[in-house]
Coordinates of C-alpha atoms and ligand atoms in Angstrom, one line a residue:
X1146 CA 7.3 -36.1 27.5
X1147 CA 8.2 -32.5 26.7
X1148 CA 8.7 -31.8 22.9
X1149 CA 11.5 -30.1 22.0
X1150 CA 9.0 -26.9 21.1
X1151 CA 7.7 -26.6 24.2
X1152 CA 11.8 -26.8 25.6
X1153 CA 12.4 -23.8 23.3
X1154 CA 8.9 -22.3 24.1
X1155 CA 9.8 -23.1 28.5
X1156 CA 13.5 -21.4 27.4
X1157 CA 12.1 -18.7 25.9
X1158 CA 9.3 -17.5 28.4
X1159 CA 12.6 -18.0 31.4
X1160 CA 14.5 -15.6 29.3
X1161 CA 11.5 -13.4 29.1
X1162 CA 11.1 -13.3 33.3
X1163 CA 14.4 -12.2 34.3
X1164 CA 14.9 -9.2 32.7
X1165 CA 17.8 -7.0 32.8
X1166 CA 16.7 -3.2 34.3
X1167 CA 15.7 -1.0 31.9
X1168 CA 18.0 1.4 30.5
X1169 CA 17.3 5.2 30.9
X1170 CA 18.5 6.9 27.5
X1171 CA 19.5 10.2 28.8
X1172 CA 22.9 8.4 31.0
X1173 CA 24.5 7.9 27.4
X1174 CA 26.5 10.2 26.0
X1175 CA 24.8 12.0 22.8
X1176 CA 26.4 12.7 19.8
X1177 CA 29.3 10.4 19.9
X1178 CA 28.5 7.8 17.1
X1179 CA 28.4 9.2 13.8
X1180 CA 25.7 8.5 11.7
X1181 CA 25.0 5.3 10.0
X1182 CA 23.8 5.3 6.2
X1183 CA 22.0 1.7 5.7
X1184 CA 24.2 0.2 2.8
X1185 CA 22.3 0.0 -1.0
X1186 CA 21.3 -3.7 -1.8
X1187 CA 23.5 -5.5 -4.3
X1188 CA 21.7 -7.4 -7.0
X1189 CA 22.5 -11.2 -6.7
X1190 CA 21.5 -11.5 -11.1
X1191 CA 18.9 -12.1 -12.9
X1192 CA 15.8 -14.1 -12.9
X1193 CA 13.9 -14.7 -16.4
X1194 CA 9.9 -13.1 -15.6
X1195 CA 7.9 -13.6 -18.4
X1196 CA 10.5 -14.6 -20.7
X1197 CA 12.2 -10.7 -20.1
X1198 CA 15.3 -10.7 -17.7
X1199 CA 14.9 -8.6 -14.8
X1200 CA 17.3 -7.2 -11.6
X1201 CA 17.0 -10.7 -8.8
X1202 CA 17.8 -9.4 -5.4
X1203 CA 18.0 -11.9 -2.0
X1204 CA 17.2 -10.4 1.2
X1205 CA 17.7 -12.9 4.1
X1206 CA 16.0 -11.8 8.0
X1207 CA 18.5 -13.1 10.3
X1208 CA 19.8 -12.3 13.7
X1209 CA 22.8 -10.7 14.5
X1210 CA 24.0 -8.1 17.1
X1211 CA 24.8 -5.0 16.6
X1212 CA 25.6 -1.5 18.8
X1213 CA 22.9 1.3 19.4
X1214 CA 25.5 3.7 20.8
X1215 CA 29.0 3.6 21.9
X1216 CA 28.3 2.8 25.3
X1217 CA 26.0 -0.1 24.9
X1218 CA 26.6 -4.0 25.0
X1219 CA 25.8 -5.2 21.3
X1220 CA 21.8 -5.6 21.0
X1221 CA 20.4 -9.0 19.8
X1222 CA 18.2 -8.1 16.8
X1223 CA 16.6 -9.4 13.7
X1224 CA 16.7 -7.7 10.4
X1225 CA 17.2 -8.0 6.6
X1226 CA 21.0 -8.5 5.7
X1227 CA 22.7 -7.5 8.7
X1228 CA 21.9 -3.9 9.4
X1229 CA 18.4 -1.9 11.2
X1230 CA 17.5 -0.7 8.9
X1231 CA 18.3 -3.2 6.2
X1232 CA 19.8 -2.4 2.7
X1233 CA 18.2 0.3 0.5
X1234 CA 16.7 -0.9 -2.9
X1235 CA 17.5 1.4 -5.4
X1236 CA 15.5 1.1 -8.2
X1237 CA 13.7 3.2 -11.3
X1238 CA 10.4 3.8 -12.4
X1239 CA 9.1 1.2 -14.7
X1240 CA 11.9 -0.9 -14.1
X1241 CA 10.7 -4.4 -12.5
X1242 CA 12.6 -6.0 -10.6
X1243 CA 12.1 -9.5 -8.0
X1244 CA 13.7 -10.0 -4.4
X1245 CA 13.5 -13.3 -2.6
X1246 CA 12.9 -12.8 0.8
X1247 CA 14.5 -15.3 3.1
X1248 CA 13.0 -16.3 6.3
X1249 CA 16.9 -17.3 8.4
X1250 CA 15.6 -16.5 11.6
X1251 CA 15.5 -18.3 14.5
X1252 CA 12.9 -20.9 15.7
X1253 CA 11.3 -19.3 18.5
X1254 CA 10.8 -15.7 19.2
X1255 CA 12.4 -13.1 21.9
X1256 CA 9.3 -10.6 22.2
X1257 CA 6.2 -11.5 24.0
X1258 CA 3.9 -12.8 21.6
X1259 CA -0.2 -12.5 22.5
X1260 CA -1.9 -16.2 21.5
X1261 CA -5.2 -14.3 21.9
X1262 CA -4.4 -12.4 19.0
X1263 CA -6.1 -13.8 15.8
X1264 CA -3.4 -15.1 13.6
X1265 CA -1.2 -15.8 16.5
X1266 CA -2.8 -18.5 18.1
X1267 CA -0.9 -21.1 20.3
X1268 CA -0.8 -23.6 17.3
X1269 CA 0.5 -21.5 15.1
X1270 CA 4.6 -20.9 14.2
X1271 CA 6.1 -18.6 16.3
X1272 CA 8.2 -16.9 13.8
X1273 CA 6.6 -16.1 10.7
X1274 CA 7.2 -13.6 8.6
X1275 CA 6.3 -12.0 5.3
X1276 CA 6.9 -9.3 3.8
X1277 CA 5.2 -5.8 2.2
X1278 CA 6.7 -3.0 0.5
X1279 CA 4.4 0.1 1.9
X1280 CA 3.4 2.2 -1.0
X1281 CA 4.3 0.0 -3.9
X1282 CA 1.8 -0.2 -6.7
X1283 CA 2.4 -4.5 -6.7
X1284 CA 0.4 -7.3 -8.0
X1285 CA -1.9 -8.9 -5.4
X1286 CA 0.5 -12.0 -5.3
X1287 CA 3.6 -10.3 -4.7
X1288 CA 2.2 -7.6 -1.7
X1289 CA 2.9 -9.5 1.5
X1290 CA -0.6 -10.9 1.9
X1291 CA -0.8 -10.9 6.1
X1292 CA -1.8 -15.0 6.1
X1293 CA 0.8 -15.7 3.9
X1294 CA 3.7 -16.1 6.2
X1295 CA 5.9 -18.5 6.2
X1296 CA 8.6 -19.9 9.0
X1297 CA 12.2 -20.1 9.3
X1298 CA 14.1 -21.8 6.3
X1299 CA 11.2 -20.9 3.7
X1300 CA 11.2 -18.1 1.2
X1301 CA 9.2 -16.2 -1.0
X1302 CA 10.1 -14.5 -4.1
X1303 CA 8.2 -11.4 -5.7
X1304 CA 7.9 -9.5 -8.3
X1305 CA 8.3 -5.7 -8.2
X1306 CA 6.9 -3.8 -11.5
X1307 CA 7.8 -0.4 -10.2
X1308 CA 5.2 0.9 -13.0
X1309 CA 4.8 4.2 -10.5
X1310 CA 6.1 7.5 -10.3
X1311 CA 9.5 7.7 -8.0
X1312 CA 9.2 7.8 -4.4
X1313 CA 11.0 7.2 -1.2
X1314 CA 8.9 3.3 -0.7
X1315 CA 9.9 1.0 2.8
X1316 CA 9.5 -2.7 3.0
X1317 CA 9.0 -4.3 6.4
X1318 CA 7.2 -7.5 7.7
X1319 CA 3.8 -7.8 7.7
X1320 CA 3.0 -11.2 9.5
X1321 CA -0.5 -11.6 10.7
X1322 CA -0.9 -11.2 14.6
X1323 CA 3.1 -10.3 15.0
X1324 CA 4.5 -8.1 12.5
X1325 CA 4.3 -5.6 15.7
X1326 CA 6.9 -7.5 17.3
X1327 CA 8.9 -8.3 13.7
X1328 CA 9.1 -5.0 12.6
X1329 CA 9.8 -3.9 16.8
X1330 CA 12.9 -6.3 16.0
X1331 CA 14.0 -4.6 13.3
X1332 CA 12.4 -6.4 10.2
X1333 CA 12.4 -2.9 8.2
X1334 CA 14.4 -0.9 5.2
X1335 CA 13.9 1.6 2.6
X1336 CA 12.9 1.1 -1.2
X1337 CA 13.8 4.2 -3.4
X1338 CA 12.4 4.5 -6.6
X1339 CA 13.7 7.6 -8.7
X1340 CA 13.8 8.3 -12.7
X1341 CA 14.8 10.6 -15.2
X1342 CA 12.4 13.5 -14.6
X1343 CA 13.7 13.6 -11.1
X1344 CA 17.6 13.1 -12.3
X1345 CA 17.1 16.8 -13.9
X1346 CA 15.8 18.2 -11.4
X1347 CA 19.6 18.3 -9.8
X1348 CA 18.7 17.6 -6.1
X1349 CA 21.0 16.7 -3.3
X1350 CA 22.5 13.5 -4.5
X1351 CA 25.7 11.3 -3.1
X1352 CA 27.0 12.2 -0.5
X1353 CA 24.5 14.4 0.0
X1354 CA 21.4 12.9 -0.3
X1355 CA 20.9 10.9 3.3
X1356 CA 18.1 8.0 4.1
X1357 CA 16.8 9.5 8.2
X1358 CA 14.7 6.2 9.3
X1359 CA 13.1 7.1 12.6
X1360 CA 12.2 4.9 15.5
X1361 CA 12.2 4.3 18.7
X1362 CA 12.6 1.9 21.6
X1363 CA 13.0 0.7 25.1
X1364 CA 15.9 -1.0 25.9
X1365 CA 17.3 -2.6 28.9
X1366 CA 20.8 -2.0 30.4
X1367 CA 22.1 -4.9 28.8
X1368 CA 21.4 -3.8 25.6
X1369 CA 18.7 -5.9 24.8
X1370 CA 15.5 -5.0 23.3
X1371 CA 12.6 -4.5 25.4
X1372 CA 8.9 -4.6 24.6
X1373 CA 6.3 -3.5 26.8
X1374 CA 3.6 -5.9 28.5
X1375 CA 0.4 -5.4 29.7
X1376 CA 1.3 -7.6 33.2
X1377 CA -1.6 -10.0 32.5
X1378 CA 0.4 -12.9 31.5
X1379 CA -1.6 -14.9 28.8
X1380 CA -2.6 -11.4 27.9
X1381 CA 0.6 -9.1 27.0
X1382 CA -0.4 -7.2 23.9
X1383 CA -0.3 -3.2 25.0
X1384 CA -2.3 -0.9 22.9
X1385 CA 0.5 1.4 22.5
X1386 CA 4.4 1.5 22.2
X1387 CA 6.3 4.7 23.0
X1388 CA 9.5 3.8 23.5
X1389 CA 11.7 6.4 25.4
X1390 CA 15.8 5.5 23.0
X1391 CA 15.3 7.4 19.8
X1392 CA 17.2 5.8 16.8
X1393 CA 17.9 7.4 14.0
X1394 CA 19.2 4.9 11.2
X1395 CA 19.4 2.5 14.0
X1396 CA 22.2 4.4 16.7
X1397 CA 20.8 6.4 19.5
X1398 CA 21.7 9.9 19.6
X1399 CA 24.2 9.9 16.7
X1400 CA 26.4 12.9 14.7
X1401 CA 26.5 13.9 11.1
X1402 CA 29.0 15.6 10.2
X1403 CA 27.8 17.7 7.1
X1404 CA 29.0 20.3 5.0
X1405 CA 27.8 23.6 4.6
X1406 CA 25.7 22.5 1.8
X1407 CA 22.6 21.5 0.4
X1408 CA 21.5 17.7 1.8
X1409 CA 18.1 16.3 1.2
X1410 CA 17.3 14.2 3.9
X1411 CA 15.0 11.1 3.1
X1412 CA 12.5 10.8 6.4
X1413 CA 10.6 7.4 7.0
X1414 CA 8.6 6.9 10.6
X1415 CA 9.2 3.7 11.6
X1416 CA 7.7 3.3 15.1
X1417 CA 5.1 1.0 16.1
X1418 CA 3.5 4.0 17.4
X1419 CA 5.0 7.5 18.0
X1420 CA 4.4 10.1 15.7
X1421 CA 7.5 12.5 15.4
X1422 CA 7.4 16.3 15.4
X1423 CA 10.6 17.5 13.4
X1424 CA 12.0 20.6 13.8
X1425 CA 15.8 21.9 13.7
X1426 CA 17.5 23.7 17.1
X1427 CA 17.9 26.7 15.2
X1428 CA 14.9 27.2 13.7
X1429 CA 16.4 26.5 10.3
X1430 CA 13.6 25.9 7.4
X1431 CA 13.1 22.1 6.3
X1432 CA 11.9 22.9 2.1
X1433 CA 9.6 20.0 1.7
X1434 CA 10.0 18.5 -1.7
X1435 CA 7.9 15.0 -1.2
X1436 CA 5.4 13.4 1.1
X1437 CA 4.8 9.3 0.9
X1438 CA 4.2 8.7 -2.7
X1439 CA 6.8 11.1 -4.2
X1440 CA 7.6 15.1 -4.9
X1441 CA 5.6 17.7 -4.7
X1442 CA 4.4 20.4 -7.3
X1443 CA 7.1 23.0 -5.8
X1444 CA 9.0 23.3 -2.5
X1445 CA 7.7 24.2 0.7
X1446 CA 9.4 25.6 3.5
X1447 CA 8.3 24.7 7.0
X1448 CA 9.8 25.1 10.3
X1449 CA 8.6 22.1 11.2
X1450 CA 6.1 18.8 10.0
X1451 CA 4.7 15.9 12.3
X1452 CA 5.2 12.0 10.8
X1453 CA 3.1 9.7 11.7
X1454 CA 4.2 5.8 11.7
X1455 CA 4.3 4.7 8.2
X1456 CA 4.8 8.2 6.8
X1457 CA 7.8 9.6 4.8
X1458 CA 9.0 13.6 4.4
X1459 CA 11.4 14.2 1.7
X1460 CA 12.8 17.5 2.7
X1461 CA 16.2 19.9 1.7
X1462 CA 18.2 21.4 4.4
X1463 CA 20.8 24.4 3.3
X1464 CA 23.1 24.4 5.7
X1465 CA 25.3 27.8 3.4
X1466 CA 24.6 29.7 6.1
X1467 CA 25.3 27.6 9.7
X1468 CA 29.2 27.1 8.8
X1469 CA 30.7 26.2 12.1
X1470 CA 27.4 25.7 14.0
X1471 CA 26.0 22.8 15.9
X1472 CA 22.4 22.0 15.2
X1473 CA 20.6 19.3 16.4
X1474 CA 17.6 17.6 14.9
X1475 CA 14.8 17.0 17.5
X1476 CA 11.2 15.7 17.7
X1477 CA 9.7 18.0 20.8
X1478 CA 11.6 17.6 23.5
X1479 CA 13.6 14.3 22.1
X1480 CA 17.3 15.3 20.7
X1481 CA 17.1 12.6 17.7
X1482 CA 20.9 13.8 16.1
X1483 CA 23.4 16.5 15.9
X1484 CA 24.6 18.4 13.0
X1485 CA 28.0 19.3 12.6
X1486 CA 28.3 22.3 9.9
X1487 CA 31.7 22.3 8.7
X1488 CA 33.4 25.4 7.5
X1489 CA 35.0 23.8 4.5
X1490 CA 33.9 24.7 0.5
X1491 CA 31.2 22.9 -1.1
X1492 CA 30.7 21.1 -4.0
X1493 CA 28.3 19.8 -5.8
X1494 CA 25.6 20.0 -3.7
X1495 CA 22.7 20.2 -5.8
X1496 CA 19.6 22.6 -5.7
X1497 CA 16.3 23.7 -5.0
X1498 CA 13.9 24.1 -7.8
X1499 CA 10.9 26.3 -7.7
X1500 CA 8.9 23.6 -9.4
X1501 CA 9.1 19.7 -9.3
X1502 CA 6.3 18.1 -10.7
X1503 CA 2.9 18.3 -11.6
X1504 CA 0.7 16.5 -9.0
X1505 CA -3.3 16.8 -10.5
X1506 CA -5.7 17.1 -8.0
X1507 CA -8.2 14.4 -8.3
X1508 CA -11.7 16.4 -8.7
X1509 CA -13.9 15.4 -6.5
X1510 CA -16.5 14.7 -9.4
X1511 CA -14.4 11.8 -10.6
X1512 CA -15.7 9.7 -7.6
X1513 CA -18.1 7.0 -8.4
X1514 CA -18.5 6.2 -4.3
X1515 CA -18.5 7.5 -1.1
X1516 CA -17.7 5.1 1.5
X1517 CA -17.6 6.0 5.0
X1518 CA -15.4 4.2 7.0
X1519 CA -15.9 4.0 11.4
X1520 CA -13.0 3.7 13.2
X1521 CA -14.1 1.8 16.2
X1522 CA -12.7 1.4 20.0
X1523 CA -13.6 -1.0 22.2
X1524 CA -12.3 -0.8 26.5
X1525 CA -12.5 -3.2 28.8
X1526 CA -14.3 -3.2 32.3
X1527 CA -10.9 -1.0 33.5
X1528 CA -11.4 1.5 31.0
X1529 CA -8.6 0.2 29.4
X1530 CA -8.1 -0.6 25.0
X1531 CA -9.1 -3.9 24.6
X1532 CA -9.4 -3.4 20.4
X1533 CA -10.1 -1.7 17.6
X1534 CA -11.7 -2.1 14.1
X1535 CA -12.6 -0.4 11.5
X1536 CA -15.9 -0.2 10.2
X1537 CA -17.0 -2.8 13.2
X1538 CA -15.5 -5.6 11.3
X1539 CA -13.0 -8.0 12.2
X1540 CA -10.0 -9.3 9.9
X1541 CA -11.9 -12.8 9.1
X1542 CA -15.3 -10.8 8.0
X1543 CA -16.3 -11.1 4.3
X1544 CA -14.7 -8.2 2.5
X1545 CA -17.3 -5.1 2.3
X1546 CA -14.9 -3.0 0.6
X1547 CA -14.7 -4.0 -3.3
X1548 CA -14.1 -0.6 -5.4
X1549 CA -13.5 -1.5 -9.4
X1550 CA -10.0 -1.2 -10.9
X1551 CA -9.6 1.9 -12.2
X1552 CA -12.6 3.6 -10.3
X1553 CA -12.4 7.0 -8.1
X1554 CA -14.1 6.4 -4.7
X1555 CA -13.7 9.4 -2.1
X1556 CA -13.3 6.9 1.4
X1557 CA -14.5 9.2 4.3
X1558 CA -12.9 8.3 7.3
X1559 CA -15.0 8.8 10.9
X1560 CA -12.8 8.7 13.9
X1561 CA -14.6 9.0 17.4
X1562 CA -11.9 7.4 19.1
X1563 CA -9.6 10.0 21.3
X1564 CA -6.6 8.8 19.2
X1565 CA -4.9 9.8 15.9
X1566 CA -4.6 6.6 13.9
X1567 CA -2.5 7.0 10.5
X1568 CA -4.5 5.1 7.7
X1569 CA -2.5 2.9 5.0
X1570 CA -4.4 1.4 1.5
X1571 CA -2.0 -1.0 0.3
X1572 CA -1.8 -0.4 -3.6
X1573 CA -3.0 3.1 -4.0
X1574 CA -2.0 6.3 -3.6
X1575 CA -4.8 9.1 -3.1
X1576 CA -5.0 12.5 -1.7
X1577 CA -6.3 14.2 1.3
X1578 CA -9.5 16.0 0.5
X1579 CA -9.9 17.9 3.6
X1580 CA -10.9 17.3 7.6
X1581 CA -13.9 18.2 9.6
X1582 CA -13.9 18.3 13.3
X1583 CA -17.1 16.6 14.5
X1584 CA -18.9 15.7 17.8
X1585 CA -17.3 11.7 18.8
X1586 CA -19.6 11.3 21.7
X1587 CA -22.8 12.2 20.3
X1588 CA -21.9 10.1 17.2
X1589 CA -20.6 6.9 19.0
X1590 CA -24.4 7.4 21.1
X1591 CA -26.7 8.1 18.3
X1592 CA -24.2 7.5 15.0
X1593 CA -25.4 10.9 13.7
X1594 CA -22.4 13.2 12.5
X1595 CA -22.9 16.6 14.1
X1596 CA -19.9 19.0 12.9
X1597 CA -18.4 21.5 15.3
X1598 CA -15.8 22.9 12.7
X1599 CA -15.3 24.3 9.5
X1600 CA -14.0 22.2 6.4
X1601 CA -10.0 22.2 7.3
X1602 CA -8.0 21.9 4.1
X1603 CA -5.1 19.5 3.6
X1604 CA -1.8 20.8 5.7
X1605 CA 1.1 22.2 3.6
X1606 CA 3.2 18.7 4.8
X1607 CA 0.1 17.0 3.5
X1608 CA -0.4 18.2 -0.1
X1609 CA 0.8 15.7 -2.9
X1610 CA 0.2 12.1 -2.9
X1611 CA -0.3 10.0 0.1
X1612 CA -0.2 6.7 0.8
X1613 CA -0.9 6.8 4.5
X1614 CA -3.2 9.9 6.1
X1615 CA -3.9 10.4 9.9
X1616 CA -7.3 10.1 10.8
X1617 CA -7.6 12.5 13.9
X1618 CA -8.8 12.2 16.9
X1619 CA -12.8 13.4 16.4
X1620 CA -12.3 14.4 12.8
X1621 CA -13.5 13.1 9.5
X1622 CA -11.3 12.9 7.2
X1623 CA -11.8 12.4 3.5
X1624 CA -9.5 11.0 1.3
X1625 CA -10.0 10.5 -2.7
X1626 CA -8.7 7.3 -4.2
X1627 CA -8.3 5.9 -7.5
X1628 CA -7.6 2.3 -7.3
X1629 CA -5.1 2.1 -10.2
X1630 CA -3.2 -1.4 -10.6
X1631 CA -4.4 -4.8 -10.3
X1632 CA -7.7 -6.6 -9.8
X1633 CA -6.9 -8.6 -6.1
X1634 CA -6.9 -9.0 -2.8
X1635 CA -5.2 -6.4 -1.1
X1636 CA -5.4 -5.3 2.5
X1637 CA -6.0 -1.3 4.3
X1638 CA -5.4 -0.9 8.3
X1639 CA -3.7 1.7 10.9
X1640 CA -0.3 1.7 11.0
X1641 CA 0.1 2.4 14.3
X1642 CA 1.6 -2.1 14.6
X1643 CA 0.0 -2.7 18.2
X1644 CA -3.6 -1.9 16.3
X1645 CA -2.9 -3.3 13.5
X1646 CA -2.1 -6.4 14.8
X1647 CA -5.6 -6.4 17.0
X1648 CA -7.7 -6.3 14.2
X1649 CA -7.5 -2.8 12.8
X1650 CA -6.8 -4.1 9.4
X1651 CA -9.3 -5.6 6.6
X1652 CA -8.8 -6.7 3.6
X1653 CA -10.3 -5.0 0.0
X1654 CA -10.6 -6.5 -3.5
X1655 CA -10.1 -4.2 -6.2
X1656 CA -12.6 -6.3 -8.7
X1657 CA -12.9 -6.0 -12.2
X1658 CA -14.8 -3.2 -14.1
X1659 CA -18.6 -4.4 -14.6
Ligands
CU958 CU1 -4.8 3.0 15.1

């Protein structure tokens, strides 16, 4: 007798086979949706934590439909409330607050999941979710711990301290072997933390202050979401996602329509994979104001930055002088949005100050440890990614990495792979130390480090705290951490989602001082 799972599991693997063609981006018409601003989360009361009242927010995943462009059927997707990406917590710096996340999805999942995958073995759930806000400084129990999913109809509630300076945070889902596929769903929004030092500083704000959350996608003429598969059917996982439908706040080639003011634009990578390289058509200067974990010591002007998945640009745009032009926002060849500068007066538009806020440089004296980290790939017979780890351990390995709370370690990063894979310590924030190009081949045969470069210091985009840093392709990298919080369990991995989810994540404890 079939059980009703394996009905829903037969249903869902027919579904899978006949597949709509795929939908070429470049036949829609660009420019013709206006932008979407993902709306702010409304507070649902209060919930007593430790006798003290604090904000209660309710964020339920569900599915809905919803259109990528104009010229699109409506596109089956899951996400928090019912916008990609969900609401925007707005929140302030040492103002706690707790959010039940509510798992109101559906039984059995629409993207290919891999059983071979360790967490997302045959017996286990298919949906699952749980979920982490990337780059909050939160208490083991309330990070999104990977194993500690749970299935449709469940919840968890956590608590958010928020005891960390402001920055432009993102929650998303984090489920062990499929958060790939979750977030590729749409299981993603932004978390803004701000307070008073940044209030004076009289930045863009309203109207012109605007979330950008980059992605991107295939999709298939249909409308529907489509993830690649490797063609080996128990095997589908793909080491890589680059999908070719850019969304920017979840439309495809949309239109802002903006004044000719000053707008600070709010930039989060949310791919499973591709890194973005921003630039403007006209050459206009981005003034960089903030990287991951919050503002910089003064702006920056760049023509243009690269984000890798996971990583967030706060930048200013003055548009004073492009009344009447079109500009369009691009990432290489990819047009991601237009601009529209209108020829109207502006008010209230905010400024650019020549100094934000101090950011210290951690010395690198203050570092009790040095821990160098391998980042390891593994092919298989066809030359093709099978895996990769870091430090040659898998998820379920004891934990090696235990720095004490409070401690400065300097984590040295050794990448002989050929790829650039963006690094993310849940927790902490740190700072990039510098980069050394080094000899991957002679290291992955004898695992001696022979340089071939001089020190490179930190890009310009780079300076200021980070929560996530790329480890290139044949470089070390060196970041410098203190682990400031909470004594726990919390876990580090790539953030590129189809590593992640093949082991290239372990878990750390932040223990006690001796
Ligand atoms: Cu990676």
């Amino acid at each position: 007798m079939l059980t009703r799972r394996a009905l829903l599991a037969g249903a869902a693997a027919f579904a899978r086979t006949v597949r709509a063609p795929q939908l070429d981006p470049n036949t829609l018409a660009r420019f013709v949706d206006p932008l979407p601003v993902p709306p702010v989360a409304r507070q649902a009361g209060e919930r007593h934590i430790h006798h003290n009242p604090v904000p209660f927010y309710r964020l339920a995943m569900r599915r809905f439909e919803t259109k990528l462009h104009r010229d699109l059927p409506p596109t089956p997707l899951w996400g928090f409330g019912a916008s990609v990406p969900g609401p925007t917590i707005e929140t302030r710096s040492g103002e706690a607050l707790a959010i039940e996340w509510k798992n109101d999805l559906p039984r059995v999942h629409f993207l290919p999941i891999d059983h071979r995958l360790h967490g997302a073995e045959a017996d286990k759930p298919e949906v699952r979710t749980v979920v982490h806000v990337h780059g909050a400084k939160a208490p083991p129990e309330s990070d999104g711990w990977p194993e500690d999913w749970y299935t449709p109809g469940k919840s968890a509630t956590y608590l958010y301290p928020n005891r960390q300076e402001p920055a432009a945070l993102w929650y998303h889902d984090h489920a062990m072997g499929i958060n790939r596929l979750n977030i590729y769903a749409g299981l993603f929004g932004l978390y803004l933390i701000r307070d008073s030092v940044e209030d004076d500083l009289n930045l863009p704000r309203g109207p012109f202050e605007i979330p950008l959350v980059l992605c991107d996608r295939f999709l298939r003429r249909d409308g529907s979401l489509d993830y690649p598969v490797s063609g080996k059917p128990d095997a589908p996982w793909v080491p890589e996602v680059f999908g070719n439908a850019m969304l920017v706040n979840g439309k495809i080639f949309p239109r802002l329509d903006a004044e000719p003011g000053k707008y600070r634009f709010r930039i989060l990578n949310a791919a499973n994979g591709r890194f973005f390289h921003l630039s403007l058509s006209n050459d206009l200067s981005f003034h960089l104001i903030g990287n991951d974990q919050g503002l910089l010591p003064r702006p920056l002007a760049i023509r243009d930055f690269v984000l890798a998945p996971g990583e967030r640009a706060d930048v200013i745009v003055d548009f004073h002088d492009c009344r009447g032009e079109t500009i369009v926002f691009r990432s290489d060849s990819f047009e991601l949005m237009q601009i529209r500068v209108g020829r109207g007066a502006v008010v209230g538009d905010g400024s650019i100050p020549a100094t934000l806020r101090p950011v210290p440089r951690t010395p690198e004296s203050a570092a009790v440890r040095n821990r160098v980290i391998t980042i390891n790939e593994f092919m298989d017979r066809g030359g093709d990614s099978m895996m990769m780890l870091l430090n040659n351990a898998h998820w379920s390995m004891p934990v090696t990495e235990k720095p004490e709370l409070g401690s400065v370690e300097v984590w040295t990063i050794v990448n002989p792979t050929d790829d650039s894979h963006p690094i993310h310590l849940h927790l902490v924030r740190f700072q990039l130390l510098d980069r050394r190009r080094f000899n991957g081949e002679w290291y992955k045969a004898t695992g001696e480090i022979r340089y071939g470069g001089p020190l490179e210091p930190p890009e310009p985009s780079e300076s200021g705290w980070k929560d996530t840093i790329r480890a290139h392709a044949n470089m070390v990298t060196r970041i410098i951490v203190r682990f400031e919080g909470y004594p726990g369990k919390y876990v580090w991995h790539c953030h590129v989602l189809e590593h992640e989810d093949n082991e290239m994540m372990r878990p750390y404890e932040v223990v006690p001082p001796a």
